[in-house]
């Protein structure tokens, strides 16, 4: 495992780390704009190896975007393995497996920016 400190929203940070077998998007999708979430999901096939697992988290505070995220993941070539959203709690965790064809890392620059 390689740990690095870099700008998670800048694709140049991933150049020598892809394709990855595991992509953790914990703490990301709840802290970027809805448009950036969609852009991030579209970029994921460039980060993932065949059969990679993506783990993501998101609050379900209104408006709950998790149904849209799950749909976008499916459209991007990811099969849902698990979605946990305990009743009475606001958090959720999604686990998807990449079933699509890995893509080369061709997108450059920022694909999301944290809101804070």
Coordinates of C-alpha atoms in Angstrom, one line a residue:
X1 CA 0.0 0.0 0.0
X2 CA 1.2 3.5 -0.9
X3 CA 0.1 6.5 1.2
X4 CA 0.5 9.9 -0.3
X5 CA -0.5 13.5 0.6
X6 CA -1.8 15.2 -2.5
X7 CA -4.8 17.0 -3.8
X8 CA -7.5 14.3 -4.1
X9 CA -9.4 16.4 -6.6
X10 CA -6.5 16.8 -9.1
X11 CA -6.0 13.8 -11.5
X12 CA -2.3 14.4 -11.7
X13 CA -2.2 13.1 -8.1
X14 CA -3.2 9.6 -9.4
X15 CA -0.8 9.3 -12.4
X16 CA 1.4 6.7 -10.9
X17 CA -1.3 5.0 -8.7
X18 CA -3.7 3.8 -11.3
X19 CA -5.3 1.5 -12.2
X20 CA -6.2 0.7 -8.6
X21 CA -7.9 -2.4 -7.2
X22 CA -9.5 -0.4 -4.3
X23 CA -10.7 3.2 -4.4
X24 CA -11.9 4.8 -1.2
X25 CA -14.2 7.8 -1.6
X26 CA -15.0 8.2 2.1
X27 CA -15.6 11.8 3.2
X28 CA -15.5 13.0 -0.4
X29 CA -19.0 12.8 -1.9
X30 CA -20.6 14.7 1.0
X31 CA -18.1 17.6 0.8
X32 CA -18.2 18.5 -2.9
X33 CA -20.9 19.9 -5.1
X34 CA -23.6 17.7 -6.8
X35 CA -22.0 18.5 -10.2
X36 CA -18.6 17.5 -8.9
X37 CA -20.1 14.2 -7.6
X38 CA -21.4 13.4 -11.0
X39 CA -18.0 14.3 -12.6
X40 CA -16.2 12.2 -10.0
X41 CA -18.3 9.1 -10.8
X42 CA -17.6 9.6 -14.6
X43 CA -13.9 9.7 -13.9
X44 CA -13.8 6.6 -11.7
X45 CA -13.3 4.2 -14.7
X46 CA -10.0 5.9 -15.3
X47 CA -8.9 5.2 -11.7
X48 CA -10.1 1.5 -11.5
X49 CA -8.6 -1.8 -12.6
X50 CA -10.9 -4.5 -13.9
X51 CA -12.9 -5.8 -11.0
X52 CA -11.9 -2.9 -8.7
X53 CA -13.9 -2.1 -5.6
X54 CA -15.1 1.4 -4.8
X55 CA -16.2 2.3 -1.3
X56 CA -18.0 5.6 -0.9
X57 CA -19.9 7.4 1.9
X58 CA -22.5 10.1 1.9
X59 CA -25.0 11.7 4.3
X60 CA -28.6 11.2 3.5
X61 CA -29.6 14.6 4.7
X62 CA -32.3 16.2 2.5
X63 CA -32.0 16.4 -0.4
X64 CA -30.8 12.8 -0.3
X65 CA -28.5 12.3 -3.3
X66 CA -27.7 8.7 -2.7
X67 CA -30.3 7.3 -5.1
X68 CA -28.8 9.4 -7.9
X69 CA -25.2 8.4 -6.9
X70 CA -26.2 4.8 -7.1
X71 CA -27.8 5.3 -10.6
X72 CA -24.7 7.2 -11.8
X73 CA -22.4 4.4 -10.5
X74 CA -24.4 1.9 -12.5
X75 CA -24.3 4.0 -15.6
X76 CA -20.5 4.3 -15.3
X77 CA -20.0 0.5 -15.2
X78 CA -20.2 -0.3 -11.5
X79 CA -22.3 -3.1 -10.0
X80 CA -23.6 -2.4 -6.5
X81 CA -22.4 -5.0 -4.0
X82 CA -23.7 -3.3 -0.9
X83 CA -25.6 -0.2 0.2
X84 CA -25.9 0.4 3.9
X85 CA -28.2 3.1 5.2
X86 CA -29.4 2.3 8.7
X87 CA -32.9 3.4 9.6
X88 CA -32.8 6.4 11.9
X89 CA -29.2 7.3 10.9
X90 CA -28.1 9.9 8.3
X91 CA -25.0 8.1 7.0
X92 CA -24.7 5.7 4.2
X93 CA -22.0 3.5 2.7
X94 CA -21.9 2.2 -0.8
X95 CA -19.7 -0.6 -2.2
X96 CA -19.5 -1.1 -5.9
X97 CA -17.5 -3.4 -8.1
X98 CA -16.2 -2.1 -11.5
X99 CA -17.6 -4.3 -14.2
X100 CA -16.7 -2.0 -17.1
X101 CA -13.6 -1.7 -19.1
X102 CA -10.8 0.2 -17.5
X103 CA -9.9 3.4 -19.2
X104 CA -6.6 5.2 -19.4
X105 CA -6.1 8.2 -17.3
X106 CA -6.7 10.8 -20.0
X107 CA -8.6 13.5 -18.1
X108 CA -6.3 16.1 -16.6
X109 CA -6.6 18.7 -14.0
X110 CA -9.3 19.2 -11.3
X111 CA -12.3 16.9 -11.3
X112 CA -13.7 18.1 -8.0
X113 CA -13.0 20.7 -5.3
X114 CA -13.9 20.5 -1.7
X115 CA -16.5 23.0 -0.6
X116 CA -15.0 24.0 2.7

